[in-house]
Short mmCIF file of C-alpha atoms in Angstrom, two decimals:
data_model
loop_
_atom_site.label_atom_id
_atom_site.label_comp_id
_atom_site.label_asym_id
_atom_site.label_seq_id
_atom_site.Cartn_x
_atom_site.Cartn_y
_atom_site.Cartn_z
CA MET A 305 -116.31 -152.63 -2.25
CA ARG A 306 -117.79 -156.01 -3.13
CA THR A 307 -121.45 -156.55 -2.34
CA ALA A 308 -124.18 -159.05 -3.09
CA HIS A 309 -127.17 -157.53 -4.89
CA ILE A 310 -130.59 -158.99 -5.58
CA THR A 311 -131.27 -157.71 -9.09
CA GLN A 312 -134.65 -159.33 -9.80
CA TYR A 313 -137.14 -161.87 -8.52
CA GLY A 314 -136.18 -165.41 -9.30
CA ALA A 315 -133.97 -168.38 -8.52
CA PRO A 316 -130.76 -167.73 -6.57
CA GLU A 317 -128.49 -168.26 -9.57
CA ASP A 318 -130.52 -165.80 -11.65
CA ALA A 319 -131.35 -163.10 -9.10
CA LEU A 320 -128.11 -162.74 -7.13
CA SER A 321 -125.01 -160.92 -8.33
CA VAL A 322 -121.74 -160.04 -6.60
CA VAL A 323 -120.73 -156.60 -7.85
CA ASP A 324 -118.35 -153.74 -7.08
CA VAL A 325 -119.81 -150.45 -5.83
CA ASP A 326 -118.45 -147.33 -4.13
CA ASP A 327 -117.66 -147.59 -0.43
CA PRO A 328 -120.49 -146.02 1.63
CA GLU A 329 -119.76 -142.93 3.72
CA PRO A 330 -121.30 -142.48 7.19
CA GLY A 331 -123.57 -139.49 7.72
CA PRO A 332 -124.38 -137.68 10.97
CA ASN A 333 -124.70 -140.08 13.92
CA GLU A 334 -123.71 -142.99 11.69
CA VAL A 335 -120.72 -145.31 11.58
CA ARG A 336 -119.20 -147.52 8.92
CA VAL A 337 -118.56 -151.15 9.79
CA ALA A 338 -116.07 -153.35 7.97
CA VAL A 339 -118.17 -156.51 7.83
CA GLU A 340 -116.49 -159.69 9.03
CA ALA A 341 -119.54 -161.97 9.06
CA VAL A 342 -123.24 -161.75 8.27
CA ALA A 343 -125.82 -164.51 8.77
CA LEU A 344 -128.63 -165.28 6.34
CA ASN A 345 -132.31 -165.39 7.30
CA HIS A 346 -135.62 -166.08 5.57
CA LEU A 347 -135.79 -162.30 5.13
CA ASP A 348 -133.00 -162.57 2.56
CA VAL A 349 -134.91 -165.22 0.64
CA PHE A 350 -138.19 -163.28 0.75
CA ALA A 351 -136.46 -160.22 -0.70
CA ARG A 352 -135.50 -162.37 -3.68
CA THR A 353 -138.79 -164.25 -4.09
CA GLY A 354 -141.16 -161.38 -3.22
CA HIS A 355 -143.52 -160.92 -0.29
CA PRO A 356 -146.61 -158.83 0.55
CA GLY A 357 -145.73 -155.15 0.60
CA ASP A 358 -142.57 -155.63 -1.45
CA GLU A 359 -142.44 -152.82 -4.01
CA GLY A 360 -139.88 -154.56 -6.19
CA ASP A 361 -137.19 -151.90 -6.01
CA PHE A 362 -133.93 -153.33 -7.34
CA PRO A 363 -131.11 -153.75 -6.64
CA LYS A 364 -131.59 -154.83 -3.03
CA ARG A 365 -128.82 -155.40 -0.50
CA THR A 366 -129.94 -157.61 2.36
CA GLY A 367 -128.11 -158.96 5.41
CA CYS A 368 -129.57 -158.22 8.85
CA ASP A 369 -127.14 -160.12 11.11
CA ILE A 370 -123.89 -158.15 11.10
CA ALA A 371 -120.62 -158.46 13.01
CA GLY A 372 -117.49 -156.53 12.17
CA VAL A 373 -115.11 -153.71 13.04
CA VAL A 374 -115.95 -149.99 13.00
CA ASP A 375 -113.57 -148.24 10.61
CA ALA A 376 -115.10 -144.76 10.25
CA VAL A 377 -117.62 -142.48 11.98
CA GLY A 378 -119.75 -139.62 10.72
CA ALA A 379 -120.40 -136.22 12.28
CA ASP A 380 -121.61 -136.34 15.89
CA ALA A 381 -120.76 -140.05 16.24
CA ASP A 382 -118.27 -141.00 18.94
CA GLU A 383 -114.78 -141.58 17.53
CA TRP A 384 -114.20 -144.06 20.35
CA TRP A 385 -115.92 -146.67 18.18
CA VAL A 386 -113.18 -146.69 15.53
CA GLY A 387 -111.36 -150.01 15.69
CA GLU A 388 -113.95 -151.62 17.98
CA GLU A 389 -115.33 -155.08 17.24
CA VAL A 390 -119.13 -154.84 17.22
CA VAL A 391 -122.39 -156.68 16.70
CA VAL A 392 -125.24 -154.69 15.13
CA TYR A 393 -128.77 -154.63 16.54
CA PRO A 394 -130.81 -154.81 13.29
CA GLY A 395 -133.67 -152.48 14.30
CA VAL A 396 -133.78 -148.72 13.73
CA SER A 397 -136.46 -146.56 15.37
CA CYS A 398 -137.17 -142.89 16.01
CA GLY A 399 -136.05 -142.94 19.64
CA GLU A 400 -138.67 -140.37 20.64
CA CYS A 401 -142.17 -141.89 20.44
CA GLU A 402 -144.05 -143.44 23.35
CA PHE A 403 -142.96 -146.93 22.33
CA CYS A 404 -139.29 -146.05 21.96
CA MET A 405 -139.37 -144.24 25.29
CA ALA A 406 -140.77 -147.43 26.83
CA GLY A 407 -137.93 -149.45 25.30
CA GLU A 408 -140.14 -151.14 22.70
CA GLN A 409 -138.31 -150.17 19.53
CA THR A 410 -140.08 -152.69 17.29
CA MET A 411 -143.43 -151.01 18.07
CA CYS A 412 -142.24 -147.65 16.71
CA HIS A 413 -144.23 -146.49 13.67
CA GLU A 414 -140.93 -145.51 12.02
CA TYR A 415 -139.29 -148.87 12.76
CA GLU A 416 -137.00 -150.18 10.04
CA ILE A 417 -134.81 -153.25 9.70
CA ILE A 418 -131.24 -153.04 8.45
CA GLY A 419 -131.10 -155.39 5.49
CA GLU A 420 -134.77 -154.95 4.62
CA ASP A 421 -135.67 -151.25 4.76
CA ARG A 422 -132.03 -150.07 4.64
CA PRO A 423 -128.97 -151.44 2.82
CA GLY A 424 -127.75 -154.51 4.68
CA GLY A 425 -124.51 -156.16 5.59
CA LEU A 426 -123.91 -158.48 2.63
CA ALA A 427 -121.00 -156.31 1.58
CA GLU A 428 -117.49 -155.49 2.67
CA TYR A 429 -118.78 -152.34 4.39
CA VAL A 430 -122.13 -151.18 5.77
CA VAL A 431 -123.26 -147.88 7.28
CA VAL A 432 -125.51 -148.10 10.34
CA PRO A 433 -126.75 -145.69 13.03
CA GLU A 434 -124.33 -145.43 15.94
CA TRP A 435 -127.15 -146.37 18.32
CA THR A 436 -127.36 -149.89 16.85
CA LEU A 437 -123.83 -150.86 17.88
CA GLU A 438 -123.15 -153.34 20.65
CA PRO A 439 -119.57 -154.27 21.61
CA LYS A 440 -118.83 -157.82 20.47
CA PRO A 441 -118.16 -160.03 23.49
CA ALA A 442 -114.54 -161.20 23.49
CA SER A 443 -115.68 -164.79 23.99
CA LEU A 444 -117.43 -164.83 20.59
CA ASP A 445 -115.77 -164.93 17.19
CA PHE A 446 -117.34 -162.97 14.36
CA VAL A 447 -119.19 -165.97 12.93
CA GLY A 448 -120.77 -166.84 16.27
CA ALA A 449 -121.66 -163.20 16.93
CA ALA A 450 -123.38 -162.84 13.55
CA ALA A 451 -125.62 -165.82 14.37
CA VAL A 452 -127.23 -164.01 17.33
CA PRO A 453 -129.09 -160.77 16.44
CA VAL A 454 -132.18 -161.79 14.45
CA THR A 455 -132.74 -165.42 15.41
CA PHE A 456 -131.81 -165.41 19.08
CA THR A 457 -133.35 -162.00 19.78
CA THR A 458 -136.58 -163.10 18.11
CA ALA A 459 -136.54 -166.45 19.89
CA TRP A 460 -135.93 -164.74 23.25
CA ARG A 461 -138.89 -162.47 22.59
CA MET A 462 -141.09 -165.43 21.70
CA ILE A 463 -140.17 -167.67 24.61
CA VAL A 464 -139.34 -165.24 27.43
CA THR A 465 -140.65 -161.70 26.89
CA ALA A 466 -143.91 -162.34 25.02
CA GLY A 467 -144.31 -166.05 25.70
CA GLU A 468 -143.62 -165.78 29.45
CA LEU A 469 -142.64 -169.45 29.55
CA ARG A 470 -141.99 -170.78 33.06
CA PRO A 471 -139.82 -173.72 34.12
CA ALA A 472 -142.75 -175.93 35.13
CA GLU A 473 -144.53 -175.41 31.80
CA SER A 474 -144.29 -177.16 28.43
CA ALA A 475 -143.50 -175.77 25.00
CA LEU A 476 -143.85 -176.97 21.41
CA ILE A 477 -141.27 -175.52 19.02
CA LEU A 478 -142.03 -175.78 15.31
CA GLY A 479 -139.21 -176.12 12.81
CA ALA A 480 -136.74 -176.71 15.62
CA SER A 481 -133.78 -177.36 13.33
CA GLY A 482 -133.90 -173.94 11.66
CA GLY A 483 -132.44 -170.68 12.90
CA VAL A 484 -135.26 -169.22 15.02
CA GLY A 485 -136.70 -172.63 15.90
CA ASN A 486 -133.38 -174.01 17.10
CA ALA A 487 -132.71 -170.88 19.17
CA ALA A 488 -136.22 -171.05 20.69
CA LEU A 489 -135.75 -174.70 21.58
CA LYS A 490 -132.45 -174.02 23.35
CA ILE A 491 -133.94 -171.11 25.30
CA ALA A 492 -136.98 -173.14 26.37
CA ASP A 493 -134.74 -176.02 27.41
CA ARG A 494 -132.46 -173.70 29.39
CA LEU A 495 -135.50 -172.38 31.28
CA GLY A 496 -136.27 -175.91 32.41
CA ALA A 497 -139.53 -176.31 30.51
CA THR A 498 -140.63 -179.64 29.03
CA THR A 499 -139.89 -179.31 25.32
CA TYR A 500 -141.52 -180.82 22.26
CA ALA A 501 -139.96 -180.14 18.86
CA THR A 502 -141.00 -180.77 15.27
CA THR A 503 -138.60 -181.60 12.47
CA SER A 504 -138.56 -183.68 9.30
CA THR A 505 -135.49 -185.92 8.90
CA ALA A 506 -133.46 -188.32 10.99
CA GLU A 507 -130.40 -186.07 10.63
CA LYS A 508 -132.29 -183.07 11.96
CA ALA A 509 -133.91 -185.13 14.72
CA ALA A 510 -130.47 -186.21 15.95
CA VAL A 511 -129.57 -182.54 16.47
CA VAL A 512 -132.91 -181.45 17.88
CA GLU A 513 -133.11 -184.23 20.47
CA GLU A 514 -130.13 -182.70 22.30
CA HIS A 515 -132.54 -180.10 23.70
CA ALA A 516 -135.99 -181.66 23.20
CA ASP A 517 -137.73 -184.06 25.55
CA GLU A 518 -139.77 -185.33 22.61
CA VAL A 519 -139.11 -185.01 18.87
CA ILE A 520 -142.03 -185.18 16.43
CA ASP A 521 -141.58 -185.95 12.73
CA TYR A 522 -144.28 -183.77 11.23
CA THR A 523 -144.00 -185.62 7.90
CA ALA A 524 -145.01 -188.89 9.55
CA GLU A 525 -148.00 -187.73 11.62
CA PRO A 526 -149.96 -184.54 12.34
CA PHE A 527 -147.99 -182.81 15.05
CA ASP A 528 -151.06 -181.68 17.01
CA GLU A 529 -152.24 -185.27 17.31
CA ALA A 530 -148.75 -186.33 18.39
CA VAL A 531 -148.64 -183.60 21.06
CA MET A 532 -152.02 -184.59 22.46
CA ALA A 533 -150.98 -188.24 22.60
CA LEU A 534 -147.70 -187.39 24.34
CA THR A 535 -149.43 -185.15 26.90
CA ASP A 536 -152.37 -187.49 27.59
CA GLY A 537 -154.77 -185.05 25.92
CA ARG A 538 -153.68 -181.97 27.87
CA GLY A 539 -151.65 -180.10 25.25
CA VAL A 540 -148.76 -177.69 25.81
CA ASP A 541 -148.66 -174.32 27.51
CA LEU A 542 -146.81 -172.56 24.70
CA VAL A 543 -146.43 -173.05 20.95
CA ALA A 544 -143.68 -171.12 19.15
CA ASP A 545 -144.77 -170.85 15.51
CA HIS A 546 -142.79 -169.09 12.78
CA VAL A 547 -144.30 -171.13 9.94
CA GLY A 548 -147.67 -169.38 9.63
CA GLN A 549 -150.43 -170.36 7.27
CA ALA A 550 -149.63 -174.08 6.99
CA THR A 551 -149.49 -174.71 10.73
CA TRP A 552 -151.76 -172.22 12.52
CA GLN A 553 -154.74 -174.44 13.23
CA ARG A 554 -152.62 -177.41 14.27
CA SER A 555 -150.60 -175.07 16.52
CA ILE A 556 -153.79 -173.84 18.18
CA ASP A 557 -155.06 -177.40 18.53
CA SER A 558 -151.79 -178.35 20.29
CA LEU A 559 -152.42 -175.88 23.12
CA ALA A 560 -153.61 -176.75 26.60
CA MET A 561 -156.56 -174.94 28.15
CA GLY A 562 -155.42 -171.32 28.50
CA GLY A 563 -152.32 -171.94 26.40
CA ARG A 564 -150.42 -169.32 24.37
CA MET A 565 -149.39 -169.40 20.72
CA VAL A 566 -146.54 -167.00 19.96
CA ILE A 567 -146.01 -165.92 16.34
CA CYS A 568 -142.93 -164.32 14.80
CA GLY A 569 -143.32 -165.04 11.11
CA ALA A 570 -145.26 -166.54 8.24
CA THR A 571 -142.80 -168.42 6.05
CA SER A 572 -145.56 -170.60 4.57
CA GLY A 573 -147.95 -167.71 3.95
CA PRO A 574 -149.92 -164.98 5.78
CA ASP A 575 -153.54 -166.13 5.37
CA PRO A 576 -154.43 -169.09 7.60
CA GLU A 577 -157.89 -170.51 8.00
CA ILE A 578 -158.73 -171.06 11.66
CA ASP A 579 -161.67 -172.18 13.73
CA ILE A 580 -162.09 -169.26 16.16
CA ARG A 581 -164.01 -171.55 18.53
CA SER A 582 -160.76 -173.43 19.13
CA LEU A 583 -159.46 -170.20 20.66
CA TYR A 584 -162.16 -168.74 22.85
CA GLN A 585 -163.76 -171.98 23.99
CA HIS A 586 -160.39 -173.08 25.42
CA HIS A 587 -159.25 -169.67 26.74
CA ARG A 588 -156.27 -169.74 24.36
CA GLN A 589 -154.27 -166.69 23.28
CA ILE A 590 -152.30 -165.62 20.20
CA ARG A 591 -149.39 -163.26 20.81
CA GLY A 592 -147.37 -161.45 18.16
CA ALA A 593 -143.64 -161.46 18.73
CA PRO A 594 -141.54 -159.97 15.94
CA MET A 595 -137.85 -159.41 16.57
CA GLY A 596 -137.18 -158.39 20.16
CA ASN A 597 -136.28 -154.98 21.51
CA ARG A 598 -132.80 -153.75 22.37
CA GLN A 599 -132.96 -155.17 25.89
CA ASP A 600 -133.98 -158.58 24.54
CA PHE A 601 -130.94 -158.40 22.25
CA ARG A 602 -128.58 -157.53 25.08
CA ASP A 603 -130.00 -160.19 27.38
CA VAL A 604 -129.63 -163.03 24.91
CA LEU A 605 -126.25 -161.83 23.61
CA SER A 606 -124.97 -161.92 27.17
CA LEU A 607 -126.13 -165.51 27.65
CA VAL A 608 -124.54 -166.58 24.37
CA ALA A 609 -121.31 -164.85 25.38
CA GLU A 610 -121.32 -166.72 28.70
CA GLY A 611 -121.81 -170.06 26.95
CA GLU A 612 -125.32 -170.53 28.36
CA LEU A 613 -126.73 -170.60 24.82
CA ASP A 614 -124.87 -171.83 21.76
CA PRO A 615 -125.77 -170.81 18.20
CA ARG A 616 -125.47 -173.71 15.79
CA ILE A 617 -123.62 -172.88 12.58
CA ASP A 618 -124.66 -175.00 9.61
CA ARG A 619 -121.99 -173.69 7.25
CA VAL A 620 -119.79 -170.68 6.52
CA LEU A 621 -119.61 -169.45 2.92
CA PRO A 622 -117.72 -166.72 1.05
CA LEU A 623 -119.76 -163.92 -0.52
CA ALA A 624 -119.23 -165.44 -3.96
CA ARG A 625 -121.27 -168.51 -2.89
CA ILE A 626 -124.25 -166.62 -1.48
CA ALA A 627 -126.59 -168.30 -3.99
CA GLU A 628 -125.75 -171.63 -2.34
CA GLY A 629 -126.83 -170.23 1.02
CA HIS A 630 -130.12 -168.93 -0.38
CA ALA A 631 -130.86 -172.29 -2.02
CA ALA A 632 -130.15 -174.21 1.19
CA ILE A 633 -132.59 -172.07 3.20
CA GLU A 634 -135.26 -172.30 0.51
CA ASP A 635 -134.85 -176.10 0.31
CA ARG A 636 -134.84 -176.44 4.12
CA ASP A 637 -131.42 -178.03 3.87
CA VAL A 638 -130.19 -176.20 6.97
CA ILE A 639 -129.62 -177.07 10.62
CA GLY A 640 -128.89 -173.78 12.37
CA LYS A 641 -127.43 -170.73 10.65
CA ILE A 642 -125.66 -170.06 7.38
CA VAL A 643 -123.02 -167.34 7.77
CA ILE A 644 -121.40 -165.37 4.93
CA ARG A 645 -117.87 -163.97 5.12
CA PRO A 646 -117.73 -160.94 2.70
#
């Protein structure tokens, strides 16, 4: 089969190769999926550029967001799946610990992500545990389905499950033109909250303003100052931040008294400097919200299938042009999701 491998750290054109390898065979309780579409995430870029904890084992095969058709099953897996169109939940957990039993798979100490800790879907075939399969809703094509698992599940966790945003509240969404940010903005808007969104260009602002009550160009003014001016000094109830180091203090300073900052990533770095007085003196909270659990995934997939939420697709590329997709994400030249067709 053809697959995209990261062979070293470096620029997309140097570090990415499309190669032929043997087709994978499913083991016990596993299935093989013929991949029809797989969306790119910052995870794919970090695997190529390096990140804390990365041991530098090459080659790497990323691709967390997978949609396709089951074409083979291993021992003890249900043969009913063969021929079924599926979307893959990217998380793998033990299924037996206290967190798994409570339905919180991402809290499991053995938690792994397909495409990071296991070979991912940027290939013609991928082997995944049977448990991760979800039937693809008939209303979604493969490209649309592949745009859901990581970004929308994470955004749902941030805004609804961990963020507990209510219709009468307000939310600031950072990077609202990107994958997770755009999904979070749409979810917050659907809830009926007052939405503030940051972005950087007129083109992106034109897209973001479809779901934002106020759009802030963070390159023109500090976004925390803009938020305070727009809210008459009150601030917002929730900040959804996936940027990390570069934005933490401004995110905290954008919060109202008792407000909540929800974090799902650190694309700008993991070591922010913060004034802890800006937290406790204003009764503010910081909540971690990595990718959501299986129920979060099912909830948001259902809403996308019903047309209540709509993933935005920036572009669709063949596997041979994966370097172009990596470069676009790294250069922030993306509005929505980039999807690869192997």
